[in-house]
Structures are given as C-alpha cells and as structure tokens.
mmCIF file with all atom_site columns, C-alpha atoms in Angstrom:
data_model
loop_
_atom_site.group_PDB
_atom_site.id
_atom_site.type_symbol
_atom_site.label_atom_id
_atom_site.label_alt_id
_atom_site.label_comp_id
_atom_site.label_asym_id
_atom_site.label_entity_id
_atom_site.label_seq_id
_atom_site.pdbx_PDB_ins_code
_atom_site.Cartn_x
_atom_site.Cartn_y
_atom_site.Cartn_z
_atom_site.occupancy
_atom_site.B_iso_or_equiv
_atom_site.pdbx_formal_charge
_atom_site.auth_seq_id
_atom_site.auth_comp_id
_atom_site.auth_asym_id
_atom_site.auth_atom_id
_atom_site.pdbx_PDB_model_num
ATOM 1   C CA . UNK A 1 1   ? -27.851 -19.136 38.527 1.00 49.00 ? 1372 UNK A CA 1
ATOM 2   C CA . UNK A 1 2   ? -29.635 -17.227 35.423 1.00 71.00 ? 1373 UNK A CA 1
ATOM 3   C CA . UNK A 1 3   ? -30.284 -18.490 32.284 1.00 66.00 ? 1374 UNK A CA 1
ATOM 4   C CA . UNK A 1 4   ? -28.400 -17.468 30.097 1.00 66.00 ? 1375 UNK A CA 1
ATOM 5   C CA . UNK A 1 5   ? -24.945 -17.683 32.430 1.00 77.00 ? 1376 UNK A CA 1
ATOM 6   C CA . UNK A 1 6   ? -26.346 -21.885 32.151 1.00 89.00 ? 1377 UNK A CA 1
ATOM 7   C CA . UNK A 1 7   ? -26.228 -21.711 28.252 1.00 90.00 ? 1378 UNK A CA 1
ATOM 8   C CA . UNK A 1 8   ? -23.170 -20.027 28.271 1.00 89.00 ? 1379 UNK A CA 1
ATOM 9   C CA . UNK A 1 9   ? -22.025 -23.172 30.436 1.00 90.00 ? 1380 UNK A CA 1
ATOM 10  C CA . UNK A 1 10  ? -23.636 -25.419 28.019 1.00 94.00 ? 1381 UNK A CA 1
ATOM 11  C CA . UNK A 1 11  ? -22.699 -24.395 24.758 1.00 95.00 ? 1382 UNK A CA 1
ATOM 12  C CA . UNK A 1 12  ? -19.091 -24.381 26.488 1.00 94.00 ? 1383 UNK A CA 1
ATOM 13  C CA . UNK A 1 13  ? -19.491 -28.135 26.955 1.00 95.00 ? 1384 UNK A CA 1
ATOM 14  C CA . UNK A 1 14  ? -20.484 -28.619 23.534 1.00 96.00 ? 1385 UNK A CA 1
ATOM 15  C CA . UNK A 1 15  ? -17.654 -26.769 21.772 1.00 97.00 ? 1386 UNK A CA 1
ATOM 16  C CA . UNK A 1 16  ? -14.882 -28.024 23.874 1.00 96.00 ? 1387 UNK A CA 1
ATOM 17  C CA . UNK A 1 17  ? -14.454 -31.242 22.269 1.00 97.00 ? 1388 UNK A CA 1
ATOM 18  C CA . UNK A 1 18  ? -15.546 -29.629 18.282 1.00 97.00 ? 1389 UNK A CA 1
ATOM 19  C CA . UNK A 1 19  ? -12.547 -27.059 19.110 1.00 97.00 ? 1390 UNK A CA 1
ATOM 20  C CA . UNK A 1 20  ? -10.006 -29.423 20.290 1.00 97.00 ? 1391 UNK A CA 1
ATOM 21  C CA . UNK A 1 21  ? -10.111 -31.396 17.105 1.00 97.00 ? 1392 UNK A CA 1
ATOM 22  C CA . UNK A 1 22  ? -9.866  -28.866 14.914 1.00 97.00 ? 1393 UNK A CA 1
ATOM 23  C CA . UNK A 1 23  ? -6.762  -27.726 17.381 1.00 96.00 ? 1394 UNK A CA 1
ATOM 24  C CA . UNK A 1 24  ? -8.239  -24.892 18.563 1.00 96.00 ? 1395 UNK A CA 1
ATOM 25  C CA . UNK A 1 25  ? -9.041  -23.703 22.480 1.00 93.00 ? 1396 UNK A CA 1
ATOM 26  C CA . UNK A 1 26  ? -12.453 -22.244 23.687 1.00 94.00 ? 1397 UNK A CA 1
ATOM 27  C CA . UNK A 1 27  ? -11.359 -18.900 25.100 1.00 93.00 ? 1398 UNK A CA 1
ATOM 28  C CA . UNK A 1 28  ? -15.094 -17.687 26.425 1.00 92.00 ? 1399 UNK A CA 1
ATOM 29  C CA . UNK A 1 29  ? -18.595 -18.045 25.566 1.00 93.00 ? 1400 UNK A CA 1
ATOM 30  C CA . UNK A 1 30  ? -20.602 -14.516 25.639 1.00 92.00 ? 1401 UNK A CA 1
ATOM 31  C CA . UNK A 1 31  ? -24.586 -15.026 25.272 1.00 93.00 ? 1402 UNK A CA 1
ATOM 32  C CA . UNK A 1 32  ? -26.556 -12.076 25.359 1.00 92.00 ? 1403 UNK A CA 1
ATOM 33  C CA . UNK A 1 33  ? -29.503 -9.820  24.113 1.00 91.00 ? 1404 UNK A CA 1
ATOM 34  C CA . UNK A 1 34  ? -28.078 -7.268  21.916 1.00 93.00 ? 1405 UNK A CA 1
ATOM 35  C CA . UNK A 1 35  ? -30.625 -4.666  20.172 1.00 91.00 ? 1406 UNK A CA 1
ATOM 36  C CA . UNK A 1 36  ? -33.663 -6.864  20.483 1.00 91.00 ? 1407 UNK A CA 1
ATOM 37  C CA . UNK A 1 37  ? -31.589 -9.978  19.141 1.00 94.00 ? 1408 UNK A CA 1
ATOM 38  C CA . UNK A 1 38  ? -30.017 -12.824 21.131 1.00 94.00 ? 1409 UNK A CA 1
ATOM 39  C CA . UNK A 1 39  ? -26.288 -13.480 20.247 1.00 95.00 ? 1410 UNK A CA 1
ATOM 40  C CA . UNK A 1 40  ? -24.420 -16.015 21.185 1.00 96.00 ? 1411 UNK A CA 1
ATOM 41  C CA . UNK A 1 41  ? -20.130 -15.662 21.107 1.00 96.00 ? 1412 UNK A CA 1
ATOM 42  C CA . UNK A 1 42  ? -17.546 -17.950 21.683 1.00 97.00 ? 1413 UNK A CA 1
ATOM 43  C CA . UNK A 1 43  ? -13.593 -16.916 20.811 1.00 96.00 ? 1414 UNK A CA 1
ATOM 44  C CA . UNK A 1 44  ? -11.297 -19.376 20.290 1.00 96.00 ? 1415 UNK A CA 1
ATOM 45  C CA . UNK A 1 45  ? -7.420  -19.173 20.131 1.00 93.00 ? 1416 UNK A CA 1
ATOM 46  C CA . UNK A 1 46  ? -5.027  -21.407 18.974 1.00 92.00 ? 1417 UNK A CA 1
ATOM 47  C CA . UNK A 1 47  ? -0.906  -21.786 19.037 1.00 86.00 ? 1418 UNK A CA 1
ATOM 48  C CA . UNK A 1 48  ? 0.128   -18.535 16.442 1.00 86.00 ? 1419 UNK A CA 1
ATOM 49  C CA . UNK A 1 49  ? -3.604  -17.263 16.489 1.00 88.00 ? 1420 UNK A CA 1
ATOM 50  C CA . UNK A 1 50  ? -6.966  -17.783 14.624 1.00 93.00 ? 1421 UNK A CA 1
ATOM 51  C CA . UNK A 1 51  ? -7.941  -16.869 11.246 1.00 94.00 ? 1422 UNK A CA 1
ATOM 52  C CA . UNK A 1 52  ? -11.123 -16.757 9.389  1.00 95.00 ? 1423 UNK A CA 1
ATOM 53  C CA . UNK A 1 53  ? -10.719 -20.105 8.216  1.00 96.00 ? 1424 UNK A CA 1
ATOM 54  C CA . UNK A 1 54  ? -10.890 -21.550 12.073 1.00 96.00 ? 1425 UNK A CA 1
ATOM 55  C CA . UNK A 1 55  ? -13.479 -19.437 12.506 1.00 97.00 ? 1426 UNK A CA 1
ATOM 56  C CA . UNK A 1 56  ? -15.936 -20.665 9.758  1.00 97.00 ? 1427 UNK A CA 1
ATOM 57  C CA . UNK A 1 57  ? -15.030 -24.466 10.351 1.00 97.00 ? 1428 UNK A CA 1
ATOM 58  C CA . UNK A 1 58  ? -16.102 -24.168 13.934 1.00 98.00 ? 1429 UNK A CA 1
ATOM 59  C CA . UNK A 1 59  ? -19.237 -22.205 13.307 1.00 97.00 ? 1430 UNK A CA 1
ATOM 60  C CA . UNK A 1 60  ? -20.462 -24.945 10.885 1.00 97.00 ? 1431 UNK A CA 1
ATOM 61  C CA . UNK A 1 61  ? -19.323 -27.788 12.849 1.00 97.00 ? 1432 UNK A CA 1
ATOM 62  C CA . UNK A 1 62  ? -21.020 -25.810 16.385 1.00 97.00 ? 1433 UNK A CA 1
ATOM 63  C CA . UNK A 1 63  ? -23.993 -24.799 14.486 1.00 95.00 ? 1434 UNK A CA 1
ATOM 64  C CA . UNK A 1 64  ? -24.869 -28.261 13.203 1.00 96.00 ? 1435 UNK A CA 1
ATOM 65  C CA . UNK A 1 65  ? -24.434 -29.576 16.933 1.00 96.00 ? 1436 UNK A CA 1
ATOM 66  C CA . UNK A 1 66  ? -26.118 -26.574 18.870 1.00 95.00 ? 1437 UNK A CA 1
ATOM 67  C CA . UNK A 1 67  ? -29.494 -27.150 16.436 1.00 93.00 ? 1438 UNK A CA 1
ATOM 68  C CA . UNK A 1 68  ? -28.992 -31.333 16.689 1.00 94.00 ? 1439 UNK A CA 1
ATOM 69  C CA . UNK A 1 69  ? -29.118 -30.657 20.735 1.00 93.00 ? 1440 UNK A CA 1
ATOM 70  C CA . UNK A 1 70  ? -31.422 -27.637 20.818 1.00 91.00 ? 1441 UNK A CA 1
ATOM 71  C CA . UNK A 1 71  ? -29.444 -25.550 23.834 1.00 89.00 ? 1442 UNK A CA 1
ATOM 72  C CA . UNK A 1 72  ? -30.929 -22.320 22.564 1.00 90.00 ? 1443 UNK A CA 1
ATOM 73  C CA . UNK A 1 73  ? -34.499 -22.733 21.956 1.00 85.00 ? 1444 UNK A CA 1
ATOM 74  C CA . UNK A 1 74  ? -35.447 -19.555 20.072 1.00 89.00 ? 1445 UNK A CA 1
ATOM 75  C CA . UNK A 1 75  ? -33.801 -17.797 17.112 1.00 92.00 ? 1446 UNK A CA 1
ATOM 76  C CA . UNK A 1 76  ? -29.956 -16.310 18.007 1.00 94.00 ? 1447 UNK A CA 1
ATOM 77  C CA . UNK A 1 77  ? -27.447 -15.153 16.398 1.00 95.00 ? 1448 UNK A CA 1
ATOM 78  C CA . UNK A 1 78  ? -23.772 -17.137 16.055 1.00 96.00 ? 1449 UNK A CA 1
ATOM 79  C CA . UNK A 1 79  ? -20.692 -15.449 15.638 1.00 96.00 ? 1450 UNK A CA 1
ATOM 80  C CA . UNK A 1 80  ? -17.377 -17.210 16.267 1.00 97.00 ? 1451 UNK A CA 1
ATOM 81  C CA . UNK A 1 81  ? -14.641 -14.874 16.248 1.00 94.00 ? 1452 UNK A CA 1
ATOM 82  C CA . UNK A 1 82  ? -10.920 -14.508 18.085 1.00 93.00 ? 1453 UNK A CA 1
ATOM 83  C CA . UNK A 1 83  ? -10.668 -13.094 21.404 1.00 90.00 ? 1454 UNK A CA 1
ATOM 84  C CA . UNK A 1 84  ? -8.426  -10.280 20.095 1.00 87.00 ? 1455 UNK A CA 1
ATOM 85  C CA . UNK A 1 85  ? -5.011  -8.852  21.025 1.00 87.00 ? 1456 UNK A CA 1
ATOM 86  C CA . UNK A 1 86  ? -6.484  -7.643  24.894 1.00 90.00 ? 1457 UNK A CA 1
ATOM 87  C CA . UNK A 1 87  ? -7.930  -11.395 24.961 1.00 90.00 ? 1458 UNK A CA 1
ATOM 88  C CA . UNK A 1 88  ? -9.539  -12.230 28.383 1.00 92.00 ? 1459 UNK A CA 1
ATOM 89  C CA . UNK A 1 89  ? -7.481  -14.328 31.005 1.00 94.00 ? 1460 UNK A CA 1
ATOM 90  C CA . UNK A 1 90  ? -10.140 -17.100 32.463 1.00 90.00 ? 1461 UNK A CA 1
ATOM 91  C CA . UNK A 1 91  ? -8.566  -19.783 33.683 1.00 91.00 ? 1462 UNK A CA 1
ATOM 92  C CA . UNK A 1 92  ? -4.934  -20.787 35.457 1.00 94.00 ? 1463 UNK A CA 1
ATOM 93  C CA . UNK A 1 93  ? -4.063  -22.477 32.060 1.00 91.00 ? 1464 UNK A CA 1
ATOM 94  C CA . UNK A 1 94  ? -4.220  -18.252 30.456 1.00 92.00 ? 1465 UNK A CA 1
ATOM 95  C CA . UNK A 1 95  ? -2.490  -17.176 33.301 1.00 96.00 ? 1466 UNK A CA 1
ATOM 96  C CA . UNK A 1 96  ? 0.242   -19.628 33.209 1.00 94.00 ? 1467 UNK A CA 1
ATOM 97  C CA . UNK A 1 97  ? 0.514   -19.606 29.327 1.00 91.00 ? 1468 UNK A CA 1
ATOM 98  C CA . UNK A 1 98  ? 1.166   -15.403 29.209 1.00 93.00 ? 1469 UNK A CA 1
ATOM 99  C CA . UNK A 1 99  ? 4.143   -15.663 31.651 1.00 96.00 ? 1470 UNK A CA 1
ATOM 100 C CA . UNK A 1 100 ? 5.960   -12.488 30.932 1.00 95.00 ? 1471 UNK A CA 1
ATOM 101 C CA . UNK A 1 101 ? 3.156   -10.697 29.241 1.00 95.00 ? 1472 UNK A CA 1
ATOM 102 C CA . UNK A 1 102 ? 1.012   -7.415  30.937 1.00 97.00 ? 1473 UNK A CA 1
ATOM 103 C CA . UNK A 1 103 ? -2.104  -7.944  32.094 1.00 97.00 ? 1474 UNK A CA 1
ATOM 104 C CA . UNK A 1 104 ? -5.100  -5.571  33.528 1.00 97.00 ? 1475 UNK A CA 1
ATOM 105 C CA . UNK A 1 105 ? -7.295  -7.303  36.271 1.00 97.00 ? 1476 UNK A CA 1
ATOM 106 C CA . UNK A 1 106 ? -10.034 -5.758  37.997 1.00 96.00 ? 1477 UNK A CA 1
ATOM 107 C CA . UNK A 1 107 ? -11.064 -7.891  41.373 1.00 95.00 ? 1478 UNK A CA 1
ATOM 108 C CA . UNK A 1 108 ? -14.886 -8.390  42.667 1.00 93.00 ? 1479 UNK A CA 1
ATOM 109 C CA . UNK A 1 109 ? -13.753 -6.314  45.868 1.00 91.00 ? 1480 UNK A CA 1
ATOM 110 C CA . UNK A 1 110 ? -10.831 -4.509  46.981 1.00 91.00 ? 1481 UNK A CA 1
ATOM 111 C CA . UNK A 1 111 ? -7.717  -6.247  47.502 1.00 84.00 ? 1482 UNK A CA 1
ATOM 112 C CA . UNK A 1 112 ? -5.075  -5.103  49.133 1.00 83.00 ? 1483 UNK A CA 1
ATOM 113 C CA . UNK A 1 113 ? -7.066  -1.913  49.212 1.00 89.00 ? 1484 UNK A CA 1
ATOM 114 C CA . UNK A 1 114 ? -7.577  -1.226  45.847 1.00 93.00 ? 1485 UNK A CA 1
ATOM 115 C CA . UNK A 1 115 ? -9.728  -3.089  42.476 1.00 95.00 ? 1486 UNK A CA 1
ATOM 116 C CA . UNK A 1 116 ? -7.762  -2.340  39.792 1.00 96.00 ? 1487 UNK A CA 1
ATOM 117 C CA . UNK A 1 117 ? -4.326  -4.087  38.695 1.00 96.00 ? 1488 UNK A CA 1
ATOM 118 C CA . UNK A 1 118 ? -2.201  -3.658  35.606 1.00 96.00 ? 1489 UNK A CA 1
ATOM 119 C CA . UNK A 1 119 ? 1.395   -5.966  35.716 1.00 96.00 ? 1490 UNK A CA 1
ATOM 120 C CA . UNK A 1 120 ? 4.109   -8.160  34.266 1.00 97.00 ? 1491 UNK A CA 1
ATOM 121 C CA . UNK A 1 121 ? 2.748   -12.072 34.829 1.00 97.00 ? 1492 UNK A CA 1
ATOM 122 C CA . UNK A 1 122 ? 5.299   -13.315 36.728 1.00 97.00 ? 1493 UNK A CA 1
ATOM 123 C CA . UNK A 1 123 ? 3.957   -16.587 37.445 1.00 96.00 ? 1494 UNK A CA 1
ATOM 124 C CA . UNK A 1 124 ? 0.598   -18.635 37.933 1.00 96.00 ? 1495 UNK A CA 1
ATOM 125 C CA . UNK A 1 125 ? -0.701  -21.819 40.070 1.00 95.00 ? 1496 UNK A CA 1
ATOM 126 C CA . UNK A 1 126 ? -3.390  -23.387 40.261 1.00 94.00 ? 1497 UNK A CA 1
ATOM 127 C CA . UNK A 1 127 ? -5.237  -21.169 42.681 1.00 96.00 ? 1498 UNK A CA 1
ATOM 128 C CA . UNK A 1 128 ? -2.908  -17.648 42.028 1.00 96.00 ? 1499 UNK A CA 1
ATOM 129 C CA . UNK A 1 129 ? -1.434  -15.657 39.826 1.00 97.00 ? 1500 UNK A CA 1
ATOM 130 C CA . UNK A 1 130 ? 1.756   -13.291 40.639 1.00 97.00 ? 1501 UNK A CA 1
ATOM 131 C CA . UNK A 1 131 ? 2.139   -10.241 39.145 1.00 96.00 ? 1502 UNK A CA 1
ATOM 132 C CA . UNK A 1 132 ? 4.940   -7.323  39.219 1.00 95.00 ? 1503 UNK A CA 1
ATOM 133 C CA . UNK A 1 133 ? 3.045   -4.349  40.025 1.00 94.00 ? 1504 UNK A CA 1
ATOM 134 C CA . UNK A 1 134 ? 4.714   -0.668  39.838 1.00 92.00 ? 1505 UNK A CA 1
ATOM 135 C CA . UNK A 1 135 ? 7.779   -2.554  41.085 1.00 92.00 ? 1506 UNK A CA 1
ATOM 136 C CA . UNK A 1 136 ? 6.264   -4.753  43.684 1.00 92.00 ? 1507 UNK A CA 1
ATOM 137 C CA . UNK A 1 137 ? 4.975   -8.394  43.628 1.00 94.00 ? 1508 UNK A CA 1
ATOM 138 C CA . UNK A 1 138 ? 1.682   -8.785  44.644 1.00 94.00 ? 1509 UNK A CA 1
ATOM 139 C CA . UNK A 1 139 ? -0.124  -12.475 44.075 1.00 95.00 ? 1510 UNK A CA 1
ATOM 140 C CA . UNK A 1 140 ? -4.106  -12.447 43.727 1.00 96.00 ? 1511 UNK A CA 1
ATOM 141 C CA . UNK A 1 141 ? -5.957  -15.546 43.907 1.00 95.00 ? 1512 UNK A CA 1
ATOM 142 C CA . UNK A 1 142 ? -7.909  -16.375 40.748 1.00 95.00 ? 1513 UNK A CA 1
ATOM 143 C CA . UNK A 1 143 ? -11.400 -16.220 43.341 1.00 93.00 ? 1514 UNK A CA 1
ATOM 144 C CA . UNK A 1 144 ? -10.773 -12.327 43.872 1.00 94.00 ? 1515 UNK A CA 1
ATOM 145 C CA . UNK A 1 145 ? -10.419 -11.965 39.889 1.00 95.00 ? 1516 UNK A CA 1
ATOM 146 C CA . UNK A 1 146 ? -14.174 -10.234 38.488 1.00 95.00 ? 1517 UNK A CA 1
ATOM 147 C CA . UNK A 1 147 ? -12.195 -9.643  35.038 1.00 95.00 ? 1518 UNK A CA 1
ATOM 148 C CA . UNK A 1 148 ? -8.485  -10.153 33.346 1.00 96.00 ? 1519 UNK A CA 1
ATOM 149 C CA . UNK A 1 149 ? -7.440  -9.597  30.045 1.00 95.00 ? 1520 UNK A CA 1
ATOM 150 C CA . UNK A 1 150 ? -4.010  -8.745  28.070 1.00 95.00 ? 1521 UNK A CA 1
ATOM 151 C CA . UNK A 1 151 ? -2.922  -5.746  27.489 1.00 95.00 ? 1522 UNK A CA 1
ATOM 152 C CA . UNK A 1 152 ? -1.087  -4.547  24.357 1.00 88.00 ? 1523 UNK A CA 1
ATOM 153 C CA . UNK A 1 153 ? 0.440   -1.370  23.915 1.00 79.00 ? 1524 UNK A CA 1
ATOM 154 C CA . UNK A 1 154 ? 0.855   0.356   20.552 1.00 79.00 ? 1525 UNK A CA 1
ATOM 155 C CA . UNK A 1 155 ? 4.412   0.632   19.423 1.00 70.00 ? 1526 UNK A CA 1
#
C-alpha cells in the first residue's frame, strides 16, 4: 500500500469518531502532493448539508488530534469541506442513502461491454448497486467500481 493511502486510511480512522461526535460523517479523505506541498482533504456531510461552522469544528478537533498522534511526519495543509453537489459515493450506505438520485459510475475494467454508466439508483445492497440506465436495469458490484459520483442537473 502506498504511504499516502496508508496515511489517508489512518486519518479516516481518527476523523470518523470525531465527526460522529459532531453529528457528521466522513465522506472521503484525500492526501496528496499539490504544487510542492502536501494537502490533507477531509470531506464531510450530514443530513441537510454542512456549513462553515461544521467544517471549522471538525478541522480544529482533527488538527489537534493529528498533531497529538503525529500521523503525518511533515508539514501539510488540512482542509475540511463539503463534498459538493456531485459528491462521491464510496460505501454501500452512500448508494442506499441516495436511492432515487442519478449517479455516474466508472468501472475499473469493462463491465457489460463498457466502463462508464449514468443512471438512476434504484436499489443498493451490501454487494452491488442497481441502476436504471437508458431504460434497462443494471446491477454493478461495488468491487467493479473505480469511481462513483452523484450527478447534478442545473435547472
């Protein structure tokens, strides 16, 4: 496992309980080098959406805990934010929560002859998501998914 993925996993483990105590969920954690500096991004959400106060509260608590545990041995920038309107779908619970919404899915290898799918989430289980794609139902195992996001349509 690459070091940056290991650090992201460790941060996820530390951030989860801190977020839960604030009524928040961790959507994703990214740790990468950008413009010559390391950036740790933690994306959070809650029912009704997150605001600046939510981001500040978690950022303060998480920053203190990461400093205490010394998980990241060098300088980095911590950013806590909303996942945005086209939020990533990472866990089976995400797909279940957004049943009825449109999603865009990219599979790691071709599935049913293609890799890109856009459709309405009609069901989700622990193993797979069922989409309505171009009038047909399609079940995609989570193990086949490389990336998934909600789709937002501007009115």
